[in-house]
Coordinates of C-alpha atoms in Angstrom, one line a residue:
R6 CA 96.6 28.6 53.7
D7 CA 97.7 32.0 52.5
N8 CA 100.7 32.2 54.0
F9 CA 101.0 28.1 52.8
L10 CA 104.2 28.1 49.7
E11 CA 105.9 31.2 51.4
V12 CA 106.6 29.8 54.2
Y13 CA 106.9 26.5 52.7
H14 CA 110.0 27.7 49.8
D15 CA 111.1 30.3 51.5
I16 CA 111.0 29.4 55.4
F17 CA 110.3 26.1 56.9
L18 CA 113.0 24.9 53.5
P19 CA 116.0 25.9 54.6
A20 CA 115.3 25.4 58.3
L21 CA 115.2 21.6 57.3
S22 CA 117.7 21.1 55.3
T23 CA 120.1 21.7 59.2
C24 CA 118.4 20.9 61.8
S25 CA 120.2 18.0 64.1
F26 CA 116.9 16.1 64.6
I27 CA 112.7 16.7 64.0
A28 CA 110.0 17.3 66.3
V29 CA 106.7 16.2 65.2
D30 CA 102.9 16.5 67.9
L31 CA 99.7 15.8 65.9
E32 CA 96.1 16.9 67.8
F33 CA 93.2 14.5 66.1
T34 CA 88.9 14.8 65.5
G35 CA 88.9 12.1 67.7
I36 CA 91.2 8.8 69.3
T37 CA 88.4 6.4 70.3
L38 CA 86.1 4.6 68.6
P39 CA 82.9 5.6 68.7
L40 CA 79.9 3.2 69.5
Q41 CA 77.7 1.8 66.3
P42 CA 74.6 1.4 66.1
N43 CA 71.9 -0.4 68.3
D44 CA 75.0 -1.8 70.5
S45 CA 74.9 -1.2 74.1
R46 CA 78.9 -2.7 74.7
P47 CA 81.9 -0.8 74.7
P48 CA 83.5 0.3 71.8
P49 CA 86.8 -2.3 71.6
G50 CA 89.4 -1.0 73.9
I51 CA 93.5 -1.6 74.7
S52 CA 93.8 -4.5 76.5
R53 CA 98.0 -5.5 78.5
N54 CA 97.0 -9.0 76.8
D55 CA 97.1 -7.4 73.7
T56 CA 100.0 -8.7 70.0
P57 CA 100.7 -5.9 68.4
S58 CA 99.2 -6.9 65.6
T59 CA 95.5 -6.9 67.2
R60 CA 96.1 -4.3 68.9
Y61 CA 96.0 -2.6 65.4
N62 CA 93.8 -4.6 63.8
R63 CA 90.6 -3.9 66.4
V64 CA 91.2 -0.6 67.3
L65 CA 94.6 1.5 66.2
R66 CA 93.2 1.4 62.2
P67 CA 90.0 2.1 63.2
V68 CA 90.4 4.7 65.2
V69 CA 93.8 6.3 61.4
E70 CA 90.9 5.7 58.7
E71 CA 88.0 7.0 61.5
Y72 CA 89.3 9.9 62.4
T73 CA 91.0 12.6 61.5
I74 CA 94.1 15.9 61.1
V75 CA 93.9 19.2 62.8
Q76 CA 96.9 20.2 63.7
V77 CA 99.9 19.1 62.3
G78 CA 103.1 20.4 64.9
I79 CA 106.4 19.7 63.4
T80 CA 109.8 21.8 65.7
L81 CA 113.0 21.4 63.6
F82 CA 115.9 21.6 66.3
E83 CA 119.4 22.3 65.1
E84 CA 121.6 21.0 68.4
Q85 CA 124.6 23.8 69.6
G86 CA 127.7 23.9 71.6
G87 CA 127.9 25.5 74.6
E88 CA 128.3 24.5 78.2
G89 CA 126.4 22.1 80.5
G90 CA 123.9 19.8 78.3
G91 CA 124.7 23.1 75.1
Q92 CA 121.8 24.8 73.5
L93 CA 119.3 23.9 71.7
K94 CA 117.9 26.2 68.9
A95 CA 114.1 25.8 68.1
R96 CA 112.4 26.8 64.8
P97 CA 109.1 25.9 65.6
F98 CA 106.0 25.3 63.5
N99 CA 102.9 25.0 63.4
F100 CA 100.1 23.7 60.2
Y101 CA 96.9 24.0 60.5
T102 CA 95.6 20.5 57.7
F103 CA 91.9 20.1 56.1
Q104 CA 91.1 17.3 53.5
T105 CA 90.9 18.6 50.0
D106 CA 87.6 19.2 48.7
E107 CA 88.9 20.0 44.6
K108 CA 88.1 17.1 42.5
G109 CA 89.9 14.2 41.8
F110 CA 91.4 14.2 44.9
N111 CA 88.5 13.6 47.2
S112 CA 87.4 9.8 46.6
R113 CA 88.6 9.0 49.6
Y114 CA 86.6 11.5 51.9
P115 CA 84.0 10.7 51.9
S116 CA 82.6 13.2 55.6
V117 CA 84.8 14.1 58.8
R118 CA 84.2 12.2 61.3
M119 CA 84.9 14.4 65.4
S120 CA 84.5 12.2 67.9
L121 CA 82.7 15.0 71.1
T122 CA 85.2 14.2 73.4
S123 CA 88.2 15.1 71.2
T124 CA 86.1 18.4 70.3
N125 CA 85.6 19.8 73.5
F126 CA 88.7 18.8 75.0
L127 CA 90.5 20.8 71.8
T128 CA 87.8 23.8 72.3
S129 CA 89.4 24.0 75.7
N130 CA 92.4 23.9 74.9
S131 CA 91.0 27.2 72.7
M132 CA 92.1 25.5 69.3
D133 CA 90.5 27.9 66.1
W134 CA 88.0 25.6 64.8
N135 CA 87.2 27.8 62.0
K136 CA 90.7 28.6 60.6
W137 CA 90.8 25.1 60.6
I138 CA 88.2 25.4 58.1
K139 CA 88.0 28.6 56.2
G140 CA 92.2 28.3 56.4
G141 CA 93.5 24.6 57.3
I142 CA 96.4 23.4 54.4
P143 CA 95.0 20.7 52.1
Y144 CA 96.7 17.3 51.5
V145 CA 97.3 14.3 49.2
R146 CA 98.9 11.4 49.5
Q147 CA 101.9 10.8 47.9
E148 CA 100.9 8.3 45.2
E149 CA 99.1 11.7 44.5
V150 CA 101.7 13.6 45.5
E151 CA 104.0 13.2 42.6
R152 CA 101.2 13.0 40.1
E153 CA 100.3 16.1 40.4
K154 CA 104.8 16.9 40.4
E155 CA 104.1 15.4 36.7
R156 CA 101.3 17.7 35.6
M157 CA 103.5 20.1 36.6
E158 CA 106.2 19.3 35.0
E159 CA 104.4 18.5 31.7
M160 CA 102.1 21.3 31.6
Y161 CA 104.2 24.3 33.5
P162 CA 108.0 23.7 32.6
H163 CA 110.8 25.6 34.1
T164 CA 111.3 27.6 30.5
M165 CA 109.3 28.0 28.0
P166 CA 108.4 25.2 25.3
P167 CA 109.4 26.1 21.5
P168 CA 107.1 26.9 19.6
V169 CA 104.4 23.4 17.9
P170 CA 105.5 23.8 14.0
N171 CA 102.6 21.3 12.9
L172 CA 99.4 22.2 14.9
P173 CA 96.8 19.3 14.7
T174 CA 94.2 19.2 12.6
P175 CA 91.0 20.5 14.8
K176 CA 89.4 17.3 15.8
I177 CA 85.4 18.4 15.4
R178 CA 83.7 18.5 12.6
V179 CA 81.1 20.7 11.5
T180 CA 77.9 19.7 10.8
K181 CA 75.7 21.8 11.8
D182 CA 75.0 24.6 8.6
S183 CA 74.7 27.6 11.3
D184 CA 77.5 26.5 13.4
K185 CA 79.5 25.9 9.5
E186 CA 77.7 29.7 9.4
Y187 CA 79.4 30.9 13.0
L188 CA 82.4 29.9 11.8
T189 CA 82.9 30.6 8.2
R190 CA 81.4 34.7 9.7
N191 CA 84.1 34.9 13.1
L192 CA 88.1 33.0 11.2
A193 CA 86.5 36.2 8.8
R194 CA 86.8 39.5 11.6
V195 CA 89.8 36.9 12.1
R196 CA 91.5 37.8 9.4
E197 CA 90.3 40.7 8.9
W198 CA 91.1 41.4 12.5
L199 CA 94.8 40.5 11.4
D200 CA 94.8 41.9 7.6
S201 CA 95.2 45.3 9.9
V202 CA 98.1 44.9 10.5
V203 CA 101.0 46.4 9.6
V204 CA 103.4 43.2 7.8
D205 CA 105.9 42.2 5.3
S206 CA 103.7 42.6 2.2
S207 CA 105.9 40.1 0.6
Q208 CA 103.6 37.2 2.9
N209 CA 101.1 35.6 1.1
P210 CA 97.6 36.8 3.4
N211 CA 95.1 34.1 2.1
G212 CA 96.7 30.7 2.6
T213 CA 94.5 27.6 2.3
H214 CA 94.1 24.1 3.2
E215 CA 93.5 20.9 0.6
N216 CA 90.2 19.3 0.3
S217 CA 89.0 21.6 2.7
D218 CA 86.4 25.2 2.4
L219 CA 88.3 26.9 5.0
P220 CA 91.1 29.0 4.7
G221 CA 94.3 27.2 5.6
P222 CA 97.0 28.4 8.0
S223 CA 98.3 31.2 6.7
T224 CA 101.5 31.7 6.7
S225 CA 101.7 35.4 6.3
T226 CA 99.8 34.5 10.3
N227 CA 102.4 31.7 11.1
N228 CA 105.3 34.5 11.2
V229 CA 103.9 37.1 11.6
D230 CA 106.4 39.7 13.3
V231 CA 105.2 40.4 15.5
E232 CA 107.8 42.5 17.5
S233 CA 107.2 45.7 15.3
T234 CA 102.7 45.3 15.9
S235 CA 100.8 48.1 17.3
N236 CA 99.2 47.3 20.8
A237 CA 96.9 49.4 19.6
N238 CA 93.8 46.2 18.0
A239 CA 96.1 44.0 19.9
T240 CA 92.6 42.3 21.0
L241 CA 89.5 40.5 19.4
N242 CA 86.6 39.5 21.5
L243 CA 84.2 37.4 19.6
E244 CA 80.7 36.5 19.2
P245 CA 79.8 35.1 22.6
S246 CA 78.7 31.7 22.8
N247 CA 77.8 28.1 23.5
S248 CA 81.0 25.6 24.9
F249 CA 81.3 23.8 21.3
R250 CA 80.9 26.7 19.4
R251 CA 83.8 28.0 21.9
R252 CA 85.8 24.8 20.8
L253 CA 85.8 24.8 17.3
M254 CA 86.8 28.1 17.5
Y255 CA 89.6 27.7 19.9
E256 CA 91.0 24.6 17.5
N257 CA 90.2 26.4 14.2
I258 CA 92.1 30.1 15.2
Q259 CA 94.8 27.4 16.9
Y260 CA 95.8 25.5 13.8
L261 CA 94.9 27.8 10.9
Y262 CA 96.8 30.8 13.5
P263 CA 98.9 29.0 16.1
D264 CA 101.2 32.8 17.2
L265 CA 97.7 33.9 18.2
V266 CA 97.0 33.6 22.1
V267 CA 93.6 32.1 21.8
S268 CA 92.1 32.7 25.6
S269 CA 88.6 33.2 27.0
Y270 CA 85.9 36.5 27.9
G271 CA 83.5 36.8 29.7
T272 CA 81.0 34.7 31.8
G273 CA 77.3 32.7 31.7
L274 CA 75.0 33.6 28.1
D275 CA 78.0 35.6 27.3
K276 CA 81.1 34.3 27.0
G277 CA 83.1 34.3 24.5
V278 CA 86.6 33.6 23.0
R279 CA 89.1 36.1 22.9
V280 CA 92.6 36.5 20.0
E281 CA 95.3 38.0 21.0
R282 CA 98.1 38.3 19.2
L283 CA 102.1 39.6 21.5
T284 CA 105.0 40.6 21.0
K285 CA 108.0 38.0 21.3
S286 CA 108.9 39.8 24.7
E287 CA 105.0 39.5 25.8
R288 CA 104.3 36.1 24.7
L289 CA 107.6 35.3 27.3
D290 CA 105.7 36.8 30.3
R291 CA 102.3 36.3 30.0
W292 CA 103.9 32.9 29.4
K293 CA 105.8 33.6 33.2
S294 CA 103.0 34.5 34.4
K295 CA 100.5 31.4 33.1
S296 CA 103.6 28.9 34.6
I297 CA 104.3 31.1 37.7
Q298 CA 100.4 30.6 38.5
G299 CA 100.1 27.4 37.4
R300 CA 102.6 25.5 39.3
K301 CA 101.3 27.7 42.7
S302 CA 97.7 25.8 42.0
C303 CA 99.3 22.6 41.8
Q304 CA 101.5 22.8 45.1
V305 CA 98.4 23.9 46.8
R306 CA 96.8 20.5 45.6
M307 CA 99.9 18.9 47.1
G308 CA 99.3 21.4 50.4
F309 CA 101.1 19.2 53.2
G310 CA 101.6 16.5 51.5
M311 CA 104.9 18.2 49.8
V312 CA 105.7 19.1 53.6
Y313 CA 106.2 15.5 54.7
G314 CA 108.1 14.8 51.6
E315 CA 110.7 16.6 52.6
V316 CA 110.7 15.6 56.3
V317 CA 110.3 12.0 54.8
R318 CA 112.9 12.7 52.7
R319 CA 115.4 13.8 55.1
C320 CA 114.6 11.8 58.2
K321 CA 115.4 9.0 55.4
S322 CA 119.2 11.0 55.0
G323 CA 120.4 10.4 58.9
V324 CA 118.0 12.9 60.8
P325 CA 115.9 11.7 63.4
I326 CA 112.5 11.7 64.6
V327 CA 110.4 11.9 67.8
V328 CA 107.1 11.9 68.9
H329 CA 106.0 12.5 72.2
N330 CA 103.0 8.4 72.7
G331 CA 103.4 8.6 68.7
V332 CA 102.3 5.7 67.8
Y333 CA 98.8 8.0 66.7
D334 CA 100.7 10.0 64.9
L335 CA 102.8 8.2 62.8
L336 CA 100.5 6.6 62.1
F337 CA 97.8 8.7 61.4
M338 CA 100.6 11.7 58.9
S339 CA 101.1 7.3 56.9
H340 CA 97.9 7.1 56.7
N341 CA 97.4 10.7 55.5
F342 CA 100.0 12.0 53.7
G343 CA 101.9 8.5 52.7
R344 CA 100.1 5.2 51.7
R345 CA 97.1 3.9 53.1
L346 CA 97.4 1.7 56.8
E347 CA 97.9 -1.4 55.3
S348 CA 98.6 -5.6 57.4
W349 CA 100.3 -5.0 60.3
E350 CA 103.2 -5.7 58.4
G351 CA 102.8 -3.7 56.0
T352 CA 102.5 -0.4 58.1
M353 CA 105.5 -1.1 60.8
K354 CA 107.9 -1.5 56.7
Y355 CA 106.7 1.6 55.3
I356 CA 107.2 4.0 58.3
G357 CA 109.7 2.0 59.3
E358 CA 111.2 3.1 55.6
C359 CA 110.2 7.1 56.1
F360 CA 112.0 7.4 59.5
P361 CA 114.9 4.7 60.1
E362 CA 115.6 6.1 63.1
V363 CA 111.9 7.3 65.9
W364 CA 112.2 8.3 69.8
D365 CA 110.3 8.8 71.6
T366 CA 109.7 10.3 75.2
K367 CA 107.5 8.7 75.8
V368 CA 109.4 5.8 76.4
M369 CA 113.0 7.3 77.0
G370 CA 110.5 9.2 80.2
V371 CA 109.8 5.6 81.9
R372 CA 113.3 4.6 81.7
A373 CA 114.0 7.8 83.7
M374 CA 111.9 7.6 85.6
M375 CA 113.7 3.7 86.9
E376 CA 117.5 6.1 86.7
R377 CA 116.2 8.2 89.0
E378 CA 114.5 5.4 91.7
R379 CA 117.8 3.8 91.5
Q380 CA 119.1 7.4 92.2
I381 CA 117.4 8.4 95.1
E382 CA 117.3 4.7 96.4
A383 CA 121.3 5.0 96.2
N384 CA 120.8 8.1 98.0
L385 CA 119.3 7.1 101.0
S386 CA 121.5 4.8 102.4
N387 CA 124.4 7.5 101.7
P388 CA 123.0 9.9 104.2
G389 CA 125.1 12.4 103.7
S390 CA 123.7 12.8 99.7
S391 CA 121.2 15.8 98.3
F392 CA 118.0 15.5 98.0
L393 CA 116.6 14.6 94.5
R394 CA 113.1 15.1 93.6
P395 CA 110.8 12.6 92.8
Y396 CA 110.1 11.6 88.8
N397 CA 106.6 9.7 88.0
N398 CA 104.8 11.3 85.8
S399 CA 106.1 11.0 82.0
D400 CA 103.6 12.9 80.7
L401 CA 104.9 15.5 78.6
G402 CA 103.4 18.5 80.3
T403 CA 105.3 16.6 83.6
S404 CA 108.9 15.2 81.7
Y405 CA 109.1 19.6 80.7
L406 CA 108.6 21.3 83.5
W407 CA 110.7 18.2 85.6
C408 CA 113.7 18.2 82.9
K409 CA 113.7 22.7 82.5
S410 CA 113.8 22.7 86.6
G411 CA 116.9 22.8 87.4
E412 CA 116.9 18.8 88.2
L413 CA 119.1 18.0 86.4
S414 CA 123.0 19.0 86.1
L415 CA 123.4 18.7 82.6
T416 CA 120.2 20.8 80.9
P417 CA 120.5 22.2 77.2
R418 CA 119.8 25.4 77.0
L419 CA 116.0 26.5 75.2
V420 CA 116.6 29.3 72.5
Y421 CA 114.5 30.3 69.5
E422 CA 115.7 32.0 66.5
E423 CA 114.9 35.0 65.6
G424 CA 111.0 35.6 64.5
F425 CA 110.3 32.4 66.1
G426 CA 109.7 33.1 70.0
K427 CA 106.0 32.4 69.2
Y428 CA 106.1 30.2 73.0
E429 CA 108.8 31.8 74.1
L430 CA 106.3 33.5 76.4
G431 CA 103.5 32.0 76.1
E432 CA 103.0 28.6 76.2
Q433 CA 99.7 26.8 74.9
L434 CA 99.8 23.2 75.8
H435 CA 98.1 21.3 73.4
E436 CA 98.8 23.7 70.3
A437 CA 100.5 21.2 68.3
G438 CA 103.7 23.2 68.2
W439 CA 104.6 24.8 71.1
D440 CA 104.3 20.3 72.2
S441 CA 106.3 19.7 69.5
T442 CA 108.4 21.4 71.0
M443 CA 107.8 20.7 74.2
T444 CA 109.1 16.9 73.4
G445 CA 112.3 17.9 71.2
Y446 CA 113.4 19.3 74.7
V447 CA 112.5 16.4 76.9
Y448 CA 114.4 14.4 73.9
K449 CA 117.6 16.5 74.3
A450 CA 117.3 16.2 77.7
L451 CA 116.5 12.8 78.7
R452 CA 119.5 11.9 76.0
V453 CA 121.9 13.6 77.8
Y454 CA 120.3 12.7 81.3
L455 CA 120.7 8.9 80.0
R456 CA 123.8 8.6 78.5

């Protein structure tokens, strides 16, 4: 989470824009349904007789809605020329993702469910649960990403908006004598503070507002030449007050003196209204700083939803996405980062729209096993043929080792972009970033083999 925005903007997006294909692998908190209370029967499992729709509704969808994502591994591959199977440049990313509990985004995430079996399995493979909980990147679905982007552009535009010529009149009506006295006393303090600034003597220092016992917008402060003011005495802290009185002061000061910057200071019972007069350059710097921080906050709230959205856009442009035995990977990604799962037909249509070209190395491995068996049978009938090592297990680790063993006549050479060599020496099974790297390598090797 700490370096997410830096990595996303400076490293991930440029690499995504030039990649040839994308390999993805996810780790989850569970992939089997738990026993129901007071029910000794085992949870529903997968049967060879299932139709796709039956399996989806009975097992796949309930699992995806029950559990959540721990890691997302995305390896961006660039196919390069060269002898044999060519060279394959890898840029692996390993993202920890953790559901946000921020107000406004947490209504669909009442809890985090974890399967004991999956937890023990991932723990035995060095899963860092503290990093997941403390540093996991928050995420929202694409509908909320678009809504947050609109909010970001409205509140924090790229260029400083022009000043509002006519601010609306204050909405709060003052009825208590004590509040009226507080307002009058503090507006007088603001007026006295402003009068201490040397301004053009032709400006009227005592503007009034018709039909009101409060001073109106002052022409002297609507157009104060603040470039000529001194930094000394540029800030006024009004007396601490409750939230109602602070809002009362916000509205009236912004209405009467739109050139002033109104904020707050302190905490709890010591919280009050702060008024500042800034030069034009200071106002621009303040706006830039606020805009940058505001846009960062919005992007942090969108979190991994932004990554998913960019991957989808790249895949829609014709870049393949590669998974290994990836039904759950696609469903978990779609449900958590895309949109809620719906009917089998609707979900398949959505995934097809997001990822028009999907390759599964588990399916490719089964085909490669059949092809290898055919080659071995052909060699047995030819005594002069060389020995061929069988390929009889299509799981990811076995497939990767077989493709790297030199058994294939055309094997791609795997290299890592500078700064991405985490897995070059130490390979970590069931860390999503490494598994996605193996998946991409197996895809390239088997595509050459099965061509």
